[in-house]
Amino acid sequence: MGDTKQQFLSRRQFVKGVAAAGVLLPLANTLAPFAWAYDVSEASRVLSGTTFDLDIAPMKVNLTGKESIATTVNGLLPGPVLKLKEGDTVTIRVTNRLEEMCTIHWHGIILDAEMDGVPGISFPGIAPGETFEHKFTVVQHGTYWYHAHTLAEQTGVYGALIIEPRDTSDEIDVDRDYPIVLSDWTDENPVDVYMNLKKMAGYYNYRNLTAMDFIDDAAHLGIGDALAKRHIWNKTRMSPNDFSDISAATYTYLMNGQSPVGHWHGVVKAGETVRLRFIGAATATFFDVRIPGLKMRVISTDGQAVHPVEVDELRIGSGETYDVIVKIPDDKAYSIFAQSMDRSGYACGTLSPRADMQAETPELDKPVLLDAVDMMGAMAQGSMSGMGMQTKVKHSKDEYGAGVDMRVDAPRLNLDDPGPGLRDNGRRVLTYADLRSIAVPEDTRLPTQEIELHLTGNMERFIWSIDGLKLNEAKPIHFRKGERIRVILHNDSTMIHPMHLHGMWSDLEAENGSFQVRKHTIAVQPAQRVSFLVTADAEGRWAFHCHLLYHMAAGMFREVVVA
């Protein structure tokens, strides 16, 4: 692992990779139009079949008004949509034309560990000029995605992966079907972004409270309440504005590779039923998504069908996917509006009959502060219900060090919270309590092992860890092969962490311990405790980490060994 981590954060190697920019390599694959997904101009973005050739290479781009270098797949950003079919055995040859190691990971796909694409865990990575052949049988269907498991994820190596079911009898008839890939882009070198965060965790946060905010609060609330409002945060040396590490100060938010200026467009017509496949491909951004004037009927998450639920808005974290159905009532233009959780910016696009019909973009919601519940958990919920008082919290001894600045002793357990910034906003917002898988897990055994892990960090020093230990300080987690295991995640921070276990499903449990929903990426809210069951049926070495790229790089990562 040591060599791999050096590669992951090697400034020299990364700079060498982007220095070779300027060449748009010819597409190596046979391009197959995907009639239901894109209009003619975008048809070349879709590849289908059982054999694929993907080239990772540098390319000049201009997403911000300034020329920069992206790392792209087949010259596209995002990379081409890969259309697979359940039951097929597929071969995907990935060629690395960078001057540094790179990889592609198949996010949420059940396959052999050696095919998973995680350097230092699954394999050594793909060296410059080399080709790695991924071969696996597709055993699932739904909406997934792929991405680099290096910093190249920030610079453009990601794309949609859509698997058609072998049995289509339960499929919903739709007139159009659009992947909506949400991502964040910066012209800065990702290594510089990481180093800036290490120098000052709030480097990109321009919304810290000022003296003028105190004067304003004192005028409206009185001096006593204004002081009380700040007391708990100041006492703990934390900020009620810590929604995200990175903001629009450097990020431009993208929808299918288009900035808000580029404005992605999807054709829809009156009376049509449209499926939108939202993919959280951002490296450090949660998006709050809505389509003013239209209800969204959520039908699946992370490729797994759920009992439909109709909402106005949903929050999608890095690594997650949501399929929604919208009904188009008329020939008007509708805006797909995805604002960043910290309200510093947004990605957007339009659904309308013609490209020249652009919907009005909504205003960003007014920024709010984190609530006390985001630091204190159940202690701030105002009742004993869900306070976790019956749950014995097990902090690791390693949490009591300089690398951890917060521990939650009374976590909240409820799943019906939309999260900071979305509470009581007047809209019907999706929560995990709304998500109920249609299929019940085949493995109904009670767990025979319980593993409790705390998501920890020191936000001022931008240290992120699990149980107080960074990846290079921790031993792998062992799952006994064939065992049913309960994993408890306990968030001892004020940030949301989308936790992704590779190679196996995570069956999220409700507060009462019943099965709630099957996912591959679970967003754990601040001061929250959740649990999920895993059937350890996939032998090998697997990654388990926060899907915020810079948290993963900082150390919120574990190797899981199934043997």
Coordinates of N, CA, C and O in Angstrom, one line a residue, residues 158-298:
Y158 N -14.4 9.7 -15.6 CA -15.6 9.1 -15.0 C -16.7 9.1 -16.1 O -16.6 9.8 -17.1
G159 N -17.7 8.3 -15.9 CA -18.8 8.2 -16.9 C -19.9 7.3 -16.4 O -19.7 6.5 -15.4
A160 N -21.0 7.3 -17.1 CA -22.1 6.5 -16.8 C -22.0 5.0 -17.3 O -21.4 4.8 -18.3
L161 N -22.5 4.1 -16.5 CA -22.5 2.7 -16.8 C -23.9 2.2 -16.6 O -24.4 2.1 -15.5
I162 N -24.6 1.8 -17.7 CA -26.0 1.5 -17.6 C -26.2 0.0 -18.0 O -25.7 -0.4 -19.1
I163 N -26.8 -0.8 -17.2 CA -27.0 -2.2 -17.4 C -28.4 -2.5 -17.6 O -29.3 -2.3 -16.7
E164 N -28.8 -3.0 -18.8 CA -30.1 -3.4 -19.1 C -30.4 -4.7 -18.5 O -29.6 -5.6 -18.5
P165 N -31.7 -4.9 -18.0 CA -32.0 -6.2 -17.3 C -32.1 -7.3 -18.4 O -32.5 -7.0 -19.5
R166 N -31.8 -8.5 -17.9 CA -32.1 -9.6 -18.8 C -33.6 -9.9 -19.1 O -34.0 -10.1 -20.1
D167 N -34.3 -9.7 -18.0 CA -35.8 -9.8 -18.1 C -36.3 -8.4 -18.0 O -36.2 -7.7 -17.0
T168 N -36.9 -8.0 -19.1 CA -37.4 -6.6 -19.2 C -38.9 -6.5 -18.8 O -39.5 -5.4 -19.0
S169 N -39.5 -7.5 -18.3 CA -41.0 -7.5 -18.1 C -41.3 -6.5 -17.0 O -42.5 -6.0 -17.0
D170 N -40.4 -6.2 -16.1 CA -40.8 -5.2 -15.0 C -40.3 -3.8 -15.3 O -40.4 -2.9 -14.5
E171 N -39.7 -3.6 -16.5 CA -39.2 -2.3 -16.8 C -40.3 -1.3 -17.0 O -41.4 -1.6 -17.6
I172 N -40.1 -0.1 -16.6 CA -41.0 1.0 -16.8 C -40.9 1.5 -18.2 O -39.8 1.8 -18.7
D173 N -42.0 1.6 -18.9 CA -41.9 2.2 -20.3 C -41.7 3.7 -20.2 O -42.4 4.4 -19.5
V174 N -40.7 4.1 -20.9 CA -40.4 5.6 -20.9 C -40.2 6.0 -22.4 O -39.8 5.2 -23.2
D175 N -40.4 7.2 -22.6 CA -40.2 7.8 -24.0 C -38.8 8.2 -24.2 O -38.3 8.2 -25.3
R176 N -38.2 8.7 -23.1 CA -36.8 9.1 -23.2 C -36.1 8.7 -21.9 O -36.7 8.6 -20.9
D177 N -34.7 8.6 -22.0 CA -34.0 8.1 -20.9 C -32.6 8.8 -20.9 O -31.8 8.6 -21.9
Y178 N -32.4 9.6 -19.9 CA -31.1 10.5 -19.9 C -30.3 10.2 -18.7 O -30.8 10.4 -17.6
P179 N -29.0 9.8 -18.8 CA -28.1 9.9 -17.7 C -27.8 11.3 -17.4 O -27.6 12.1 -18.3
I180 N -27.8 11.7 -16.1 CA -27.5 13.1 -15.7 C -26.3 12.9 -14.8 O -26.4 12.6 -13.6
V181 N -25.1 13.2 -15.3 CA -23.9 13.0 -14.5 C -23.5 14.4 -13.9 O -23.2 15.3 -14.6
L182 N -23.5 14.4 -12.6 CA -23.2 15.6 -11.9 C -21.8 15.6 -11.3 O -21.4 14.6 -10.7
S183 N -21.0 16.6 -11.6 CA -19.6 16.6 -11.2 C -19.1 18.0 -10.9 O -19.8 19.0 -11.0
D184 N -17.9 18.0 -10.4 CA -17.3 19.3 -10.1 C -15.9 19.4 -10.8 O -15.2 18.4 -10.9
W185 N -15.6 20.6 -11.3 CA -14.4 20.8 -12.0 C -13.6 22.0 -11.4 O -14.2 23.0 -11.0
T186 N -12.3 21.8 -11.4 CA -11.4 22.9 -11.0 C -10.3 23.1 -12.0 O -9.8 22.0 -12.5
D187 N -9.9 24.3 -12.3 CA -8.7 24.5 -13.2 C -7.4 24.3 -12.4 O -6.3 24.2 -12.9
E188 N -7.6 24.2 -11.1 CA -6.4 24.0 -10.2 C -5.9 22.5 -10.3 O -6.7 21.6 -10.6
N189 N -4.6 22.3 -10.1 CA -4.1 20.9 -10.0 C -4.7 20.3 -8.7 O -4.7 20.9 -7.7
P190 N -5.3 19.1 -8.8 CA -5.9 18.5 -7.6 C -4.9 18.4 -6.5 O -5.3 18.4 -5.3
V191 N -3.6 18.2 -6.8 CA -2.6 18.1 -5.7 C -2.6 19.5 -5.0 O -2.5 19.5 -3.8
D192 N -2.7 20.6 -5.7 CA -2.7 21.9 -5.1 C -3.9 22.1 -4.2 O -3.8 22.7 -3.2
V193 N -5.0 21.6 -4.7 CA -6.3 21.7 -3.9 C -6.1 21.0 -2.6 O -6.4 21.5 -1.5
Y194 N -5.5 19.8 -2.7 CA -5.3 19.0 -1.5 C -4.3 19.7 -0.5 O -4.6 19.8 0.7
M195 N -3.2 20.2 -1.1 CA -2.3 20.9 -0.2 C -2.8 22.2 0.4 O -2.5 22.6 1.5
N196 N -3.7 22.9 -0.4 CA -4.4 24.1 0.2 C -5.2 23.7 1.4 O -5.3 24.4 2.4
L197 N -5.9 22.6 1.3 CA -6.8 22.1 2.4 C -5.9 21.7 3.6 O -6.3 21.9 4.7
K198 N -4.8 21.1 3.3 CA -3.9 20.8 4.4 C -3.3 22.0 5.1 O -3.1 22.0 6.3
K199 N -3.1 23.1 4.3 CA -2.5 24.3 4.9 C -3.6 25.0 5.8 O -3.4 25.5 6.8
M200 N -4.9 25.0 5.2 CA -6.0 25.7 5.9 C -7.3 25.0 5.5 O -7.7 25.1 4.3
A201 N -7.9 24.3 6.4 CA -9.1 23.5 6.0 C -10.2 24.3 5.4 O -10.9 23.9 4.6
G202 N -10.3 25.6 5.8 CA -11.3 26.5 5.3 C -10.8 27.3 4.1 O -11.4 28.3 3.9
Y203 N -9.8 26.8 3.5 CA -9.2 27.6 2.4 C -10.3 28.0 1.3 O -10.2 29.2 0.8
Y204 N -11.2 27.2 1.0 CA -12.2 27.5 0.0 C -13.6 27.9 0.6 O -14.5 28.0 -0.1
N205 N -13.6 28.0 1.9 CA -14.9 28.4 2.5 C -14.9 29.9 2.8 O -14.2 30.4 3.7
Y206 N -15.6 30.6 2.0 CA -15.7 32.1 2.1 C -16.9 32.5 3.0 O -17.2 33.7 3.0
R207 N -17.5 31.6 3.7 CA -18.7 32.0 4.4 C -18.6 31.9 5.9 O -19.5 31.7 6.6
N208 N -17.4 32.0 6.4 CA -17.2 31.9 7.8 C -17.8 33.2 8.4 O -17.9 34.3 7.8
L209 N -18.4 33.1 9.6 CA -19.0 34.2 10.3 C -18.0 35.3 10.5 O -16.9 35.1 10.9
T210 N -18.5 36.5 10.4 CA -17.7 37.7 10.6 C -18.2 38.6 11.7 O -19.3 38.3 12.3
A211 N -17.5 39.6 12.0 CA -18.0 40.6 13.1 C -19.3 41.2 12.7 O -20.1 41.5 13.5
M212 N -19.4 41.5 11.4 CA -20.7 42.1 11.0 C -21.9 41.1 11.2 O -23.0 41.6 11.5
D213 N -21.6 39.8 11.0 CA -22.7 38.8 11.3 C -23.1 38.9 12.8 O -24.3 38.8 13.1
F214 N -22.1 39.1 13.6 CA -22.4 39.1 15.1 C -23.2 40.4 15.4 O -24.2 40.4 16.1
I215 N -22.8 41.5 14.8 CA -23.5 42.8 15.0 C -25.0 42.6 14.5 O -25.9 43.1 15.1
D216 N -25.1 42.0 13.3 CA -26.5 41.8 12.8 C -27.3 40.9 13.7 O -28.5 41.2 14.0
D217 N -26.7 39.8 14.2 CA -27.4 38.9 15.1 C -27.8 39.6 16.4 O -28.9 39.4 16.9
A218 N -26.8 40.4 16.9 CA -27.1 41.1 18.2 C -28.2 42.1 18.0 O -29.1 42.3 18.9
A219 N -28.3 42.7 16.8 CA -29.4 43.7 16.6 C -30.8 43.0 16.5 O -31.8 43.5 16.9
H220 N -30.8 41.8 16.0 CA -32.1 41.1 15.8 C -32.4 40.1 16.9 O -33.6 39.9 17.2
L221 N -31.4 39.5 17.5 CA -31.6 38.5 18.5 C -31.4 39.0 20.0 O -31.8 38.4 20.9
G222 N -30.6 40.0 20.0 CA -30.1 40.5 21.4 C -28.7 39.9 21.6 O -28.3 38.8 21.0
I223 N -27.9 40.6 22.4 CA -26.5 40.2 22.6 C -26.4 38.8 23.2 O -25.6 37.9 22.8
G224 N -27.3 38.5 24.2 CA -27.2 37.2 24.8 C -27.5 36.0 23.9 O -26.7 35.1 23.9
D225 N -28.5 36.1 23.0 CA -28.8 35.1 22.1 C -27.7 35.0 21.0 O -27.4 33.9 20.5
A226 N -27.2 36.1 20.6 CA -26.1 36.1 19.6 C -24.9 35.4 20.1 O -24.2 34.6 19.4
L227 N -24.6 35.6 21.4 CA -23.4 34.9 22.0 C -23.7 33.4 22.2 O -22.8 32.6 21.9
A228 N -24.9 33.1 22.6 CA -25.3 31.7 22.8 C -25.2 31.0 21.5 O -24.8 29.8 21.4
K229 N -25.6 31.7 20.4 CA -25.6 31.0 19.1 C -24.2 30.6 18.7 O -24.1 29.6 17.9
R230 N -23.2 31.3 19.2 CA -21.8 31.0 18.8 C -21.1 30.2 19.8 O -20.0 29.6 19.5
H231 N -21.7 30.1 21.0 CA -20.9 29.5 22.1 C -20.5 28.1 21.9 O -19.3 27.8 22.0
I232 N -21.4 27.2 21.5 CA -21.0 25.8 21.3 C -20.0 25.6 20.2 O -19.1 24.8 20.3
W233 N -20.2 26.4 19.1 CA -19.3 26.2 18.0 C -17.9 26.7 18.3 O -16.9 26.1 18.0
N234 N -17.9 27.9 19.0 CA -16.6 28.4 19.4 C -15.9 27.5 20.4 O -14.6 27.4 20.4
K235 N -16.7 27.0 21.4 CA -16.1 26.1 22.4 C -15.4 24.9 21.8 O -14.4 24.4 22.3
T236 N -16.0 24.4 20.7 CA -15.4 23.2 20.1 C -14.5 23.6 18.9 O -14.0 22.7 18.2
R237 N -14.3 24.9 18.7 CA -13.4 25.4 17.6 C -13.8 24.8 16.2 O -13.0 24.4 15.4
M238 N -15.1 24.8 16.0 CA -15.7 24.3 14.7 C -16.5 25.4 14.1 O -16.9 26.4 14.8
S239 N -16.8 25.3 12.9 CA -17.6 26.3 12.2 C -19.0 25.7 11.8 O -19.1 24.6 11.2
P240 N -20.0 26.5 12.0 CA -21.4 26.1 11.6 C -21.5 26.2 10.1 O -22.6 25.9 9.5
N241 N -20.5 26.6 9.4 CA -20.5 26.7 7.9 C -19.8 25.6 7.2 O -19.6 25.7 6.0
D242 N -19.3 24.6 7.9 CA -18.5 23.6 7.3 C -19.4 22.5 6.6 O -19.5 21.4 7.0
F243 N -20.1 22.9 5.6 CA -20.9 22.0 4.8 C -20.0 21.2 3.8 O -20.2 20.0 3.6
S244 N -19.0 21.9 3.2 CA -18.2 21.3 2.2 C -16.7 21.8 2.4 O -16.5 22.9 2.8
D245 N -15.8 21.0 2.0 CA -14.4 21.4 2.0 C -14.1 22.4 0.9 O -13.3 23.3 1.1
I246 N -14.7 22.1 -0.2 CA -14.4 22.9 -1.4 C -15.7 23.5 -2.0 O -16.7 22.8 -2.1
S247 N -15.6 24.7 -2.4 CA -16.7 25.4 -2.9 C -16.6 26.0 -4.3 O -15.5 25.7 -5.0
A248 N -17.5 26.8 -4.7 CA -17.4 27.4 -6.0 C -16.3 28.4 -6.1 O -16.1 29.0 -7.2
A249 N -15.6 28.6 -5.0 CA -14.4 29.5 -5.1 C -13.4 28.9 -6.1 O -12.7 29.7 -6.7
T250 N -13.4 27.6 -6.2 CA -12.5 27.0 -7.3 C -13.3 26.1 -8.2 O -12.9 25.8 -9.3
Y251 N -14.5 25.6 -7.7 CA -15.2 24.6 -8.5 C -16.2 25.3 -9.5 O -16.8 26.3 -9.2
T252 N -16.3 24.7 -10.7 CA -17.4 24.9 -11.6 C -18.2 23.6 -11.7 O -17.6 22.5 -11.9
Y253 N -19.4 23.7 -11.4 CA -20.3 22.5 -11.3 C -20.8 22.1 -12.7 O -21.3 23.0 -13.5
L254 N -20.7 20.8 -13.0 CA -21.0 20.4 -14.4 C -22.2 19.4 -14.4 O -22.4 18.6 -13.4
M255 N -23.0 19.5 -15.4 CA -24.1 18.5 -15.7 C -23.8 17.9 -17.0 O -23.8 18.6 -18.1
N256 N -23.5 16.6 -17.1 CA -23.1 16.0 -18.3 C -22.0 16.7 -19.0 O -21.9 16.9 -20.2
G257 N -21.0 17.2 -18.2 CA -19.8 17.8 -18.7 C -20.1 19.3 -19.1 O -19.1 19.9 -19.6
Q258 N -21.3 19.8 -18.9 CA -21.6 21.2 -19.3 C -21.6 22.1 -18.1 O -22.3 21.7 -17.1
S259 N -21.0 23.2 -18.1 CA -21.1 24.2 -17.0 C -22.4 24.9 -17.1 O -23.2 24.7 -18.1
P260 N -22.8 25.7 -16.1 CA -24.0 26.4 -16.2 C -24.1 27.3 -17.5 O -25.2 27.5 -18.0
V261 N -23.0 27.8 -17.9 CA -23.0 28.6 -19.2 C -23.2 27.7 -20.4 O -24.0 28.0 -21.3
G262 N -22.6 26.6 -20.4 CA -22.8 25.6 -21.5 C -24.2 25.1 -21.5 O -24.8 24.8 -22.5
H263 N -24.8 24.9 -20.3 CA -26.2 24.5 -20.1 C -26.6 23.3 -20.9 O -27.1 23.4 -22.0
W264 N -26.5 22.1 -20.3 CA -26.9 20.9 -20.9 C -28.4 20.9 -21.3 O -29.2 21.5 -20.5
H265 N -28.8 20.3 -22.4 CA -30.2 20.3 -22.8 C -30.6 18.9 -23.2 O -29.9 18.1 -23.8
G266 N -31.8 18.5 -22.7 CA -32.4 17.2 -23.1 C -33.8 17.5 -23.7 O -34.6 18.3 -23.2
V267 N -34.0 16.8 -24.9 CA -35.3 17.0 -25.6 C -36.4 16.2 -24.9 O -36.2 15.0 -24.6
V268 N -37.5 16.9 -24.6 CA -38.7 16.2 -24.1 C -39.9 16.9 -24.7 O -39.8 18.1 -25.1
K269 N -41.0 16.2 -24.8 CA -42.2 16.8 -25.4 C -43.4 16.5 -24.5 O -43.4 15.6 -23.7
A270 N -44.5 17.3 -24.7 CA -45.7 17.2 -23.9 C -46.2 15.7 -23.9 O -46.3 15.1 -25.0
G271 N -46.6 15.2 -22.8 CA -47.1 13.9 -22.6 C -46.1 12.8 -22.5 O -46.5 11.6 -22.2
E272 N -44.9 13.1 -22.6 CA -43.8 12.1 -22.5 C -43.5 11.7 -21.1 O -43.6 12.5 -20.1
T273 N -43.1 10.4 -20.9 CA -42.5 10.0 -19.6 C -41.0 9.8 -19.8 O -40.6 9.2 -20.7
V274 N -40.3 10.4 -18.9 CA -38.9 10.5 -19.0 C -38.2 9.9 -17.8 O -38.6 10.2 -16.7
R275 N -37.2 9.1 -18.0 CA -36.3 8.6 -16.9 C -35.0 9.4 -16.9 O -34.4 9.6 -17.9
L276 N -34.7 9.9 -15.7 CA -33.5 10.7 -15.5 C -32.6 9.8 -14.5 O -33.1 9.5 -13.4
R277 N -31.4 9.5 -15.0 CA -30.5 8.7 -14.2 C -29.5 9.6 -13.6 O -28.5 9.9 -14.2
F278 N -29.7 10.1 -12.3 CA -28.8 11.0 -11.7 C -27.6 10.2 -11.1 O -27.8 9.2 -10.4
I279 N -26.4 10.6 -11.5 CA -25.2 10.0 -11.0 C -24.3 11.0 -10.3 O -23.9 12.1 -10.8
G280 N -24.0 10.7 -9.0 CA -23.2 11.6 -8.2 C -21.7 11.4 -8.5 O -21.0 10.6 -7.8
A281 N -21.2 12.1 -9.5 CA -19.8 11.8 -9.9 C -18.8 12.9 -9.4 O -17.7 13.0 -9.8
A282 N -19.3 13.8 -8.5 CA -18.5 14.8 -8.0 C -17.5 14.3 -7.0 O -17.7 13.2 -6.4
T283 N -16.3 14.9 -6.9 CA -15.3 14.5 -6.0 C -15.5 15.0 -4.6 O -15.0 14.4 -3.6
A284 N -16.1 16.2 -4.4 CA -16.3 16.8 -3.1 C -17.6 17.5 -2.9 O -17.6 18.4 -2.0
T285 N -18.6 17.2 -3.7 CA -19.8 18.0 -3.6 C -21.0 17.1 -3.5 O -21.2 16.1 -4.3
F286 N -21.9 17.4 -2.6 CA -23.3 16.9 -2.6 C -24.1 17.9 -3.3 O -24.0 19.1 -3.1
F287 N -25.0 17.4 -4.2 CA -25.9 18.2 -4.9 C -27.4 18.0 -4.4 O -27.8 16.9 -4.2
D288 N -28.1 19.1 -4.3 CA -29.5 19.1 -4.0 C -30.3 19.4 -5.3 O -30.2 20.5 -5.9
V289 N -31.0 18.4 -5.8 CA -31.5 18.4 -7.1 C -33.0 18.6 -7.1 O -33.8 17.9 -6.4
R290 N -33.5 19.5 -8.0 CA -35.0 19.6 -8.2 C -35.3 20.1 -9.6 O -34.4 20.6 -10.3
I291 N -36.5 19.9 -10.0 CA -37.0 20.4 -11.3 C -38.2 21.2 -11.0 O -39.3 20.6 -10.9
P292 N -38.1 22.5 -10.8 CA -39.3 23.3 -10.5 C -40.4 23.1 -11.5 O -40.2 23.1 -12.7
G293 N -41.6 22.8 -10.9 CA -42.8 22.6 -11.7 C -43.0 21.1 -12.0 O -44.1 20.8 -12.5
L294 N -42.1 20.2 -11.7 CA -42.3 18.8 -11.9 C -42.0 18.0 -10.7 O -41.0 18.4 -9.9
K295 N -42.8 17.0 -10.4 CA -42.5 16.1 -9.3 C -41.5 15.0 -9.9 O -41.6 14.6 -11.0
M296 N -40.7 14.5 -9.0 CA -39.8 13.4 -9.4 C -40.2 12.2 -8.6 O -40.3 12.2 -7.4
R297 N -40.5 11.1 -9.4 CA -40.8 9.8 -8.8 C -39.6 9.0 -8.7 O -39.1 8.5 -9.8
V298 N -39.0 8.8 -7.5 CA -37.8 8.0 -7.4 C -38.1 6.5 -7.5 O -39.0 6.0 -6.7

